[in-house]
Amino acid sequence: DDKPTLNMILNQRSQDILAANNWNVCQYAILLMMVAQSVDMIPGELLHVIADAHIYDRHVDIVRELIVCGTQGNAQPRCA
């Protein structure tokens, strides 16, 4: 395919890792795919830069449990 690739950089000032990180990654990945589709490009990489990534004290036990659980595979979102 001769289409150019569209990459995206998300610079974020602050991020609550437990409450918002997964949602932010998904929504910006889909935004990348939507923009790429609308300008006839191939969606490429999403680079997520967080200046202040934090886990609140009350979330530490939950985060530890999530780390032990591991990953469940990779989702493959698509824009129809």
mmCIF file of N, CA and C in Angstrom, residues 8 10 22-36 43-47 77-79:
data_model
loop_
_atom_site.group_PDB
_atom_site.id
_atom_site.type_symbol
_atom_site.label_atom_id
_atom_site.label_comp_id
_atom_site.label_asym_id
_atom_site.label_seq_id
_atom_site.Cartn_x
_atom_site.Cartn_y
_atom_site.Cartn_z
ATOM 1 N N MET A 8 0.797 9.770 15.940
ATOM 2 C CA MET A 8 0.250 10.767 16.854
ATOM 3 C C MET A 8 1.064 10.790 18.141
ATOM 4 N N LEU A 10 0.587 12.167 22.019
ATOM 5 C CA LEU A 10 -0.306 12.718 23.035
ATOM 6 C C LEU A 10 0.564 13.166 24.201
ATOM 7 N N ASN A 22 -6.176 3.700 30.884
ATOM 8 C CA ASN A 22 -6.697 2.808 29.840
ATOM 9 C C ASN A 22 -7.701 3.526 28.948
ATOM 10 N N TRP A 23 -8.563 4.321 29.556
ATOM 11 C CA TRP A 23 -9.549 5.060 28.774
ATOM 12 C C TRP A 23 -8.859 6.038 27.829
ATOM 13 N N ASN A 24 -7.869 6.797 28.322
ATOM 14 C CA ASN A 24 -7.176 7.771 27.473
ATOM 15 C C ASN A 24 -6.461 7.101 26.308
ATOM 16 N N VAL A 25 -5.800 5.992 26.554
ATOM 17 C CA VAL A 25 -5.098 5.291 25.476
ATOM 18 C C VAL A 25 -6.095 4.831 24.414
ATOM 19 N N CYS A 26 -7.206 4.262 24.834
ATOM 20 C CA CYS A 26 -8.218 3.794 23.873
ATOM 21 C C CYS A 26 -8.814 4.944 23.080
ATOM 22 N N GLN A 27 -9.191 6.022 23.757
ATOM 23 C CA GLN A 27 -9.853 7.107 23.033
ATOM 24 C C GLN A 27 -8.912 7.788 22.045
ATOM 25 N N TYR A 28 -7.634 7.931 22.377
ATOM 26 C CA TYR A 28 -6.716 8.577 21.442
ATOM 27 C C TYR A 28 -6.275 7.632 20.329
ATOM 28 N N ALA A 29 -6.244 6.343 20.593
ATOM 29 C CA ALA A 29 -5.969 5.377 19.523
ATOM 30 C C ALA A 29 -7.100 5.404 18.498
ATOM 31 N N ILE A 30 -8.323 5.483 18.980
ATOM 32 C CA ILE A 30 -9.460 5.561 18.067
ATOM 33 C C ILE A 30 -9.470 6.896 17.326
ATOM 34 N N LEU A 31 -9.116 7.977 18.008
ATOM 35 C CA LEU A 31 -9.013 9.275 17.329
ATOM 36 C C LEU A 31 -7.974 9.220 16.212
ATOM 37 N N LEU A 32 -6.828 8.605 16.483
ATOM 38 C CA LEU A 32 -5.800 8.437 15.456
ATOM 39 C C LEU A 32 -6.364 7.680 14.256
ATOM 40 N N MET A 33 -7.092 6.607 14.518
ATOM 41 C CA MET A 33 -7.669 5.811 13.434
ATOM 42 C C MET A 33 -8.708 6.607 12.642
ATOM 43 N N MET A 34 -9.519 7.396 13.332
ATOM 44 C CA MET A 34 -10.545 8.187 12.657
ATOM 45 C C MET A 34 -9.925 9.269 11.773
ATOM 46 N N VAL A 35 -8.926 9.967 12.300
ATOM 47 C CA VAL A 35 -8.277 11.016 11.509
ATOM 48 C C VAL A 35 -7.567 10.400 10.308
ATOM 49 N N ALA A 36 -6.863 9.298 10.532
ATOM 50 C CA ALA A 36 -6.160 8.632 9.430
ATOM 51 C C ALA A 36 -7.143 8.220 8.336
ATOM 52 N N PRO A 43 -3.194 4.425 9.910
ATOM 53 C CA PRO A 43 -2.869 4.790 11.286
ATOM 54 C C PRO A 43 -1.564 4.122 11.717
ATOM 55 N N GLY A 44 -0.698 4.900 12.323
ATOM 56 C CA GLY A 44 0.601 4.391 12.748
ATOM 57 C C GLY A 44 0.691 4.302 14.260
ATOM 58 N N GLU A 45 1.750 4.852 14.814
ATOM 59 C CA GLU A 45 2.021 4.743 16.245
ATOM 60 C C GLU A 45 1.385 5.882 17.029
ATOM 61 N N LEU A 46 0.952 5.548 18.244
ATOM 62 C CA LEU A 46 0.493 6.537 19.208
ATOM 63 C C LEU A 46 1.527 6.572 20.321
ATOM 64 N N LEU A 47 2.195 7.699 20.479
ATOM 65 C CA LEU A 47 3.171 7.887 21.549
ATOM 66 C C LEU A 47 2.501 8.700 22.641
ATOM 67 N N PRO A 77 -8.952 -2.522 17.689
ATOM 68 C CA PRO A 77 -10.099 -1.712 17.263
ATOM 69 C C PRO A 77 -10.031 -1.414 15.769
ATOM 70 N N ARG A 78 -11.202 -1.225 15.164
ATOM 71 C CA ARG A 78 -11.275 -0.903 13.734
ATOM 72 C C ARG A 78 -12.330 0.169 13.520
ATOM 73 N N CYS A 79 -12.101 1.011 12.557
ATOM 74 C CA CYS A 79 -13.107 1.986 12.124
ATOM 75 C C CYS A 79 -13.755 1.448 10.861
#
